Amino acid sequence: VPKRDSSAAQGATREEPDEVTLAGRTYACTRVTTVLSYPDGRKSTMINWFSKGVPFPASKELGGLVKRKVGLLTMELAEIRTDAAPELRVP
């Protein structure tokens, strides 16, 4: 199987306001859509929704990750608790 090489891909990113409702709660979000275009004509798209109301911000301007969609995979925030802690400890 040929190994994917993303180094030649050209990226385009677009940010726009959006709302996401998960687990009965609505989040004011910034939707960040990133499209990678490869020299052979393939494209891959990743959409991230960030909200300032979510702990562990990806950036100060965007806030924390609420939802991510890549191809057929979708990840969503399940809950926010006051005792939340990161699962992955970075030394």
GROMACS .gro file of N, CA, C and O in nm:
model
  364
    1VAL      N    1   0.085  -0.119   0.000
    1VAL     CA    2   0.000   0.000   0.000
    1VAL      C    3   0.089   0.124   0.000
    1VAL      O    4   0.176   0.136   0.086
    2PRO      N    5   0.069   0.216  -0.094
    2PRO     CA    6   0.149   0.338  -0.097
    2PRO      C    7   0.124   0.423   0.027
    2PRO      O    8   0.012   0.434   0.073
    3LYS      N    9   0.230   0.482   0.078
    3LYS     CA   10   0.220   0.569   0.194
    3LYS      C   11   0.172   0.707   0.150
    3LYS      O   12   0.218   0.759   0.049
    4ARG      N   13   0.078   0.766   0.224
    4ARG     CA   14   0.028   0.899   0.191
    4ARG      C   15   0.134   1.003   0.221
    4ARG      O   16   0.201   0.999   0.323
    5ASP      N   17   0.148   1.098   0.130
    5ASP     CA   18   0.242   1.207   0.149
    5ASP      C   19   0.164   1.338   0.140
    5ASP      O   20   0.120   1.377   0.033
    6SER      N   21   0.145   1.403   0.253
    6SER     CA   22   0.068   1.528   0.258
    6SER      C   23   0.153   1.651   0.233
    6SER      O   24   0.101   1.762   0.230
    7SER      N   25   0.284   1.634   0.214
    7SER     CA   26   0.372   1.750   0.201
    7SER      C   27   0.342   1.833   0.076
    7SER      O   28   0.370   1.953   0.074
    8ALA      N   29   0.287   1.774  -0.029
    8ALA     CA   30   0.257   1.847  -0.152
    8ALA      C   31   0.115   1.902  -0.155
    8ALA      O   32   0.076   1.968  -0.251
    9ALA      N   33   0.037   1.876  -0.051
    9ALA     CA   34  -0.103   1.921  -0.048
    9ALA      C   35  -0.110   2.072  -0.025
    9ALA      O   36  -0.030   2.129   0.048
   10GLN      N   37  -0.208   2.134  -0.088
   10GLN     CA   38  -0.234   2.277  -0.069
   10GLN      C   39  -0.357   2.290   0.020
   10GLN      O   40  -0.460   2.230  -0.007
   11GLY      N   41  -0.345   2.368   0.125
   11GLY     CA   42  -0.454   2.381   0.221
   11GLY      C   43  -0.529   2.512   0.208
   11GLY      O   44  -0.471   2.615   0.173
   12ALA      N   45  -0.658   2.506   0.233
   12ALA     CA   46  -0.743   2.625   0.237
   12ALA      C   47  -0.831   2.614   0.360
   12ALA      O   48  -0.892   2.510   0.385
   13THR      N   49  -0.837   2.721   0.439
   13THR     CA   50  -0.915   2.721   0.563
   13THR      C   51  -1.015   2.836   0.561
   13THR      O   52  -0.983   2.946   0.518
   14ARG      N   53  -1.135   2.805   0.610
   14ARG     CA   54  -1.241   2.906   0.619
   14ARG      C   55  -1.301   2.900   0.760
   14ARG      O   56  -1.330   2.792   0.811
   15GLU      N   57  -1.321   3.015   0.823
   15GLU     CA   58  -1.384   3.024   0.955
   15GLU      C   59  -1.516   3.098   0.943
   15GLU      O   60  -1.524   3.198   0.872
   16GLU      N   61  -1.619   3.047   1.013
   16GLU     CA   62  -1.748   3.115   1.014
   16GLU      C   63  -1.824   3.080   1.141
   16GLU      O   64  -1.805   2.973   1.198
   17PRO      N   65  -1.909   3.171   1.189
   17PRO     CA   66  -1.987   3.143   1.310
   17PRO      C   67  -2.091   3.034   1.284
   17PRO      O   68  -2.142   3.020   1.173
   18ASP      N   69  -2.120   2.957   1.388
   18ASP     CA   70  -2.217   2.848   1.377
   18ASP      C   71  -2.267   2.816   1.517
   18ASP      O   72  -2.212   2.863   1.617
   19GLU      N   73  -2.371   2.734   1.526
   19GLU     CA   74  -2.421   2.682   1.654
   19GLU      C   75  -2.429   2.531   1.644
   19GLU      O   76  -2.464   2.477   1.540
   20VAL      N   77  -2.394   2.464   1.753
   20VAL     CA   78  -2.402   2.318   1.759
   20VAL      C   79  -2.479   2.282   1.885
   20VAL      O   80  -2.451   2.336   1.993
   21THR      N   81  -2.576   2.191   1.872
   21THR     CA   82  -2.651   2.143   1.988
   21THR      C   83  -2.613   1.998   2.013
   21THR      O   84  -2.631   1.913   1.927
   22LEU      N   85  -2.558   1.973   2.131
   22LEU     CA   86  -2.516   1.839   2.172
   22LEU      C   87  -2.563   1.814   2.314
   22LEU      O   88  -2.551   1.902   2.400
   23ALA      N   89  -2.617   1.697   2.340
   23ALA     CA   90  -2.660   1.656   2.474
   23ALA      C   91  -2.749   1.762   2.538
   23ALA      O   92  -2.735   1.793   2.656
   24GLY      N   93  -2.839   1.822   2.460
   24GLY     CA   94  -2.934   1.919   2.513
   24GLY      C   95  -2.877   2.057   2.540
   24GLY      O   96  -2.944   2.141   2.599
   25ARG      N   97  -2.756   2.082   2.497
   25ARG     CA   98  -2.696   2.214   2.520
   25ARG      C   99  -2.651   2.273   2.386
   25ARG      O  100  -2.597   2.202   2.302
   26THR      N  101  -2.675   2.402   2.366
   26THR     CA  102  -2.636   2.469   2.243
   26THR      C  103  -2.510   2.551   2.267
   26THR      O  104  -2.502   2.625   2.365
   27TYR      N  105  -2.413   2.534   2.179
   27TYR     CA  106  -2.285   2.603   2.188
   27TYR      C  107  -2.272   2.703   2.073
   27TYR      O  108  -2.294   2.667   1.958
   28ALA      N  109  -2.237   2.827   2.105
   28ALA     CA  110  -2.200   2.925   2.002
   28ALA      C  111  -2.058   2.888   1.959
   28ALA      O  112  -1.967   2.883   2.043
   29CYS      N  113  -2.040   2.861   1.832
   29CYS     CA  114  -1.913   2.807   1.783
   29CYS      C  115  -1.854   2.887   1.668
   29CYS      O  116  -1.923   2.965   1.603
   30THR      N  117  -1.727   2.862   1.646
   30THR     CA  118  -1.660   2.900   1.522
   30THR      C  119  -1.635   2.771   1.448
   30THR      O  120  -1.571   2.680   1.500
   31ARG      N  121  -1.692   2.761   1.327
   31ARG     CA  122  -1.671   2.642   1.244
   31ARG      C  123  -1.550   2.668   1.155
   31ARG      O  124  -1.545   2.765   1.081
   32VAL      N  125  -1.450   2.581   1.166
   32VAL     CA  126  -1.327   2.593   1.088
   32VAL      C  127  -1.323   2.476   0.989
   32VAL      O  128  -1.313   2.361   1.029
   33THR      N  129  -1.334   2.509   0.860
   33THR     CA  130  -1.332   2.408   0.755
   33THR      C  131  -1.197   2.414   0.685
   33THR      O  132  -1.157   2.519   0.635
   34THR      N  133  -1.127   2.301   0.682
   34THR     CA  134  -0.997   2.292   0.617
   34THR      C  135  -1.006   2.189   0.504
   34THR      O  136  -1.049   2.076   0.527
   35VAL      N  137  -0.968   2.231   0.384
   35VAL     CA  138  -0.968   2.142   0.268
   35VAL      C  139  -0.825   2.130   0.217
   35VAL      O  140  -0.760   2.231   0.189
   36LEU      N  141  -0.775   2.006   0.208
   36LEU     CA  142  -0.644   1.980   0.151
   36LEU      C  143  -0.665   1.929   0.008
   36LEU      O  144  -0.741   1.835  -0.014
   37SER      N  145  -0.598   1.993  -0.088
   37SER     CA  146  -0.604   1.952  -0.228
   37SER      C  147  -0.468   1.895  -0.268
   37SER      O  148  -0.366   1.961  -0.252
   38TYR      N  149  -0.469   1.772  -0.319
   38TYR     CA  150  -0.346   1.702  -0.356
   38TYR      C  151  -0.319   1.717  -0.506
   38TYR      O  152  -0.412   1.738  -0.585
   39PRO      N  153  -0.193   1.707  -0.548
   39PRO     CA  154  -0.158   1.723  -0.690
   39PRO      C  155  -0.231   1.627  -0.783
   39PRO      O  156  -0.256   1.659  -0.898
   40ASP      N  157  -0.269   1.508  -0.733
   40ASP     CA  158  -0.338   1.411  -0.818
   40ASP      C  159  -0.490   1.434  -0.825
   40ASP      O  160  -0.563   1.354  -0.881
   41GLY      N  161  -0.537   1.545  -0.767
   41GLY     CA  162  -0.679   1.580  -0.775
   41GLY      C  163  -0.762   1.539  -0.654
   41GLY      O  164  -0.877   1.581  -0.640
   42ARG      N  165  -0.706   1.459  -0.564
   42ARG     CA  166  -0.781   1.420  -0.444
   42ARG      C  167  -0.797   1.538  -0.351
   42ARG      O  168  -0.716   1.629  -0.350
   43LYS      N  169  -0.903   1.535  -0.272
   43LYS     CA  170  -0.926   1.637  -0.170
   43LYS      C  171  -0.968   1.569  -0.041
   43LYS      O  172  -1.031   1.464  -0.043
   44SER      N  173  -0.930   1.628   0.071
   44SER     CA  174  -0.977   1.579   0.200
   44SER      C  175  -1.023   1.700   0.282
   44SER      O  176  -0.960   1.805   0.278
   45THR      N  177  -1.134   1.683   0.352
   45THR     CA  178  -1.194   1.792   0.427
   45THR      C  179  -1.205   1.755   0.574
   45THR      O  180  -1.245   1.644   0.608
   46MET      N  181  -1.169   1.850   0.661
   46MET     CA  182  -1.188   1.836   0.805
   46MET      C  183  -1.262   1.959   0.854
   46MET      O  184  -1.225   2.072   0.819
   47ILE      N  185  -1.368   1.937   0.933
   47ILE     CA  186  -1.445   2.048   0.990
   47ILE      C  187  -1.437   2.037   1.141
   47ILE      O  188  -1.465   1.931   1.198
   48ASN      N  189  -1.397   2.146   1.206
   48ASN     CA  190  -1.390   2.154   1.352
   48ASN      C  191  -1.481   2.265   1.399
   48ASN      O  192  -1.486   2.372   1.339
   49TRP      N  193  -1.552   2.240   1.509
   49TRP     CA  194  -1.634   2.342   1.574
   49TRP      C  195  -1.571   2.370   1.710
   49TRP      O  196  -1.553   2.279   1.791
   50PHE      N  197  -1.537   2.497   1.735
   50PHE     CA  198  -1.476   2.539   1.861
   50PHE      C  199  -1.567   2.637   1.933
   50PHE      O  200  -1.634   2.718   1.868
   51SER      N  201  -1.570   2.631   2.066
   51SER     CA  202  -1.651   2.723   2.145
   51SER      C  203  -1.572   2.774   2.265
   51SER      O  204  -1.502   2.697   2.331
   52LYS      N  205  -1.586   2.902   2.294
   52LYS     CA  206  -1.519   2.961   2.410
   52LYS      C  207  -1.578   2.911   2.541
   52LYS      O  208  -1.518   2.927   2.646
   53GLY      N  209  -1.696   2.849   2.535
   53GLY     CA  210  -1.760   2.796   2.655
   53GLY      C  211  -1.715   2.656   2.693
   53GLY      O  212  -1.769   2.595   2.783
   54VAL      N  213  -1.613   2.605   2.624
   54VAL     CA  214  -1.564   2.469   2.649
   54VAL      C  215  -1.423   2.476   2.707
   54VAL      O  216  -1.338   2.547   2.656
   55PRO      N  217  -1.398   2.401   2.818
   55PRO     CA  218  -1.263   2.401   2.878
   55PRO      C  219  -1.158   2.344   2.782
   55PRO      O  220  -1.192   2.281   2.683
   56PHE      N  221  -1.034   2.363   2.816
   56PHE     CA  222  -0.918   2.315   2.742
   56PHE      C  223  -0.918   2.370   2.599
   56PHE      O  224  -0.934   2.296   2.502
   57PRO      N  225  -0.904   2.503   2.587
   57PRO     CA  226  -0.912   2.565   2.454
   57PRO      C  227  -0.800   2.520   2.360
   57PRO      O  228  -0.687   2.499   2.401
   58ALA      N  229  -0.837   2.505   2.233
   58ALA     CA  230  -0.739   2.479   2.128
   58ALA      C  231  -0.656   2.606   2.106
   58ALA      O  232  -0.538   2.600   2.076
   59SER      N  233  -0.722   2.719   2.120
   59SER     CA  234  -0.656   2.849   2.115
   59SER      C  235  -0.742   2.948   2.194
   59SER      O  236  -0.861   2.925   2.214
   60LYS      N  237  -0.682   3.057   2.236
   60LYS     CA  238  -0.755   3.158   2.314
   60LYS      C  239  -0.868   3.219   2.232
   60LYS      O  240  -0.975   3.248   2.283
   61GLU      N  241  -0.846   3.236   2.103
   61GLU     CA  242  -0.944   3.299   2.015
   61GLU      C  243  -1.062   3.207   1.984
   61GLU      O  244  -1.175   3.251   1.971
   62LEU      N  245  -1.037   3.076   1.970
   62LEU     CA  246  -1.141   2.983   1.927
   62LEU      C  247  -1.212   2.911   2.041
   62LEU      O  248  -1.330   2.880   2.032
   63GLY      N  249  -1.142   2.880   2.147
   63GLY     CA  250  -1.199   2.803   2.257
   63GLY      C  251  -1.172   2.655   2.240
   63GLY      O  252  -1.085   2.613   2.165
   64GLY      N  253  -1.251   2.573   2.311
   64GLY     CA  254  -1.231   2.429   2.310
   64GLY      C  255  -1.308   2.359   2.199
   64GLY      O  256  -1.405   2.412   2.145
   65LEU      N  257  -1.264   2.238   2.168
   65LEU     CA  258  -1.324   2.160   2.060
   65LEU      C  259  -1.459   2.103   2.104
   65LEU      O  260  -1.470   2.039   2.207
   66VAL      N  261  -1.563   2.129   2.023
   66VAL     CA  262  -1.697   2.078   2.049
   66VAL      C  263  -1.727   1.958   1.959
   66VAL      O  264  -1.784   1.859   2.002
   67LYS      N  265  -1.686   1.969   1.833
   67LYS     CA  266  -1.717   1.864   1.736
   67LYS      C  267  -1.611   1.863   1.628
   67LYS      O  268  -1.557   1.968   1.593
   68ARG      N  269  -1.581   1.744   1.572
   68ARG     CA  270  -1.486   1.730   1.460
   68ARG      C  271  -1.543   1.629   1.362
   68ARG      O  272  -1.590   1.523   1.403
   69LYS      N  273  -1.539   1.663   1.235
   69LYS     CA  274  -1.585   1.572   1.129
   69LYS      C  275  -1.476   1.560   1.025
   69LYS      O  276  -1.432   1.659   0.968
   70VAL      N  277  -1.432   1.436   1.002
   70VAL     CA  278  -1.331   1.404   0.900
   70VAL      C  279  -1.382   1.282   0.825
   70VAL      O  280  -1.393   1.174   0.885
   71GLY      N  281  -1.415   1.298   0.698
   71GLY     CA  282  -1.469   1.186   0.621
   71GLY      C  283  -1.594   1.130   0.687
   71GLY      O  284  -1.687   1.204   0.716
   72LEU      N  285  -1.594   1.001   0.716
   72LEU     CA  286  -1.709   0.936   0.779
   72LEU      C  287  -1.703   0.941   0.932
   72LEU      O  288  -1.796   0.900   0.999
   73LEU      N  289  -1.593   0.991   0.988
   73LEU     CA  290  -1.573   0.996   1.133
   73LEU      C  291  -1.625   1.128   1.189
   73LEU      O  292  -1.590   1.235   1.139
   74THR      N  293  -1.707   1.119   1.295
   74THR     CA  294  -1.753   1.238   1.366
   74THR      C  295  -1.728   1.216   1.515
   74THR      O  296  -1.767   1.113   1.571
   75MET      N  297  -1.662   1.313   1.578
   75MET     CA  298  -1.641   1.311   1.723
   75MET      C  299  -1.717   1.429   1.782
   75MET      O  300  -1.714   1.538   1.725
   76GLU      N  301  -1.786   1.406   1.895
   76GLU     CA  302  -1.864   1.512   1.958
   76GLU      C  303  -1.837   1.515   2.108
   76GLU      O  304  -1.815   1.411   2.170
   77LEU      N  305  -1.843   1.634   2.165
   77LEU     CA  306  -1.830   1.652   2.309
   77LEU      C  307  -1.947   1.585   2.378
   77LEU      O  308  -2.062   1.605   2.340
   78ALA      N  309  -1.921   1.503   2.478
   78ALA     CA  310  -2.026   1.429   2.547
   78ALA      C  311  -2.080   1.506   2.667
   78ALA      O  312  -2.200   1.508   2.692
   79GLU      N  313  -1.992   1.571   2.743
   79GLU     CA  314  -2.037   1.646   2.859
   79GLU      C  315  -1.926   1.737   2.909
   79GLU      O  316  -1.809   1.719   2.875
   80ILE      N  317  -1.966   1.835   2.989
   80ILE     CA  318  -1.871   1.924   3.057
   80ILE      C  319  -1.902   1.915   3.205
   80ILE      O  320  -2.017   1.931   3.246
   81ARG      N  321  -1.798   1.888   3.284
   81ARG     CA  322  -1.815   1.881   3.429
   81ARG      C  323  -1.715   1.975   3.495
   81ARG      O  324  -1.613   2.010   3.437
   82THR      N  325  -1.742   2.013   3.617
   82THR     CA  326  -1.653   2.104   3.689
   82THR      C  327  -1.524   2.036   3.732
   82THR      O  328  -1.426   2.103   3.761
   83ASP      N  329  -1.523   1.903   3.737
   83ASP     CA  330  -1.402   1.831   3.777
   83ASP      C  331  -1.326   1.776   3.656
   83ASP      O  332  -1.245   1.684   3.668
   84ALA      N  333  -1.350   1.833   3.538
   84ALA     CA  334  -1.285   1.785   3.416
   84ALA      C  335  -1.134   1.800   3.425
   84ALA      O  336  -1.082   1.894   3.483
   85ALA      N  337  -1.064   1.703   3.367
   85ALA     CA  338  -0.917   1.704   3.361
   85ALA      C  339  -0.877   1.639   3.229
   85ALA      O  340  -0.946   1.550   3.179
   86PRO      N  341  -0.765   1.682   3.171
   86PRO     CA  342  -0.722   1.620   3.046
   86PRO      C  343  -0.687   1.472   3.069
   86PRO      O  344  -0.631   1.437   3.172
   87GLU      N  345  -0.722   1.388   2.972
   87GLU     CA  346  -0.690   1.246   2.985
   87GLU      C  347  -0.546   1.218   2.947
   87GLU      O  348  -0.486   1.125   2.998
   88LEU      N  349  -0.490   1.296   2.858
   88LEU     CA  350  -0.353   1.276   2.814
   88LEU      C  351  -0.264   1.379   2.882
   88LEU      O  352  -0.281   1.499   2.863
   89ARG      N  353  -0.174   1.334   2.963
   89ARG     CA  354  -0.081   1.423   3.033
   89ARG      C  355   0.042   1.444   2.946
   89ARG      O  356   0.107   1.348   2.908
   90VAL      N  357   0.070   1.566   2.913
   90VAL     CA  358   0.188   1.599   2.832
   90VAL      C  359   0.299   1.641   2.928
   90VAL      O  360   0.283   1.734   3.005
   91PRO      N  361   0.412   1.569   2.924
   91PRO     CA  362   0.519   1.601   3.020
   91PRO      C  363   0.584   1.735   2.989
   91PRO      O  364   0.581   1.786   2.885
   0.00000   0.00000   0.00000
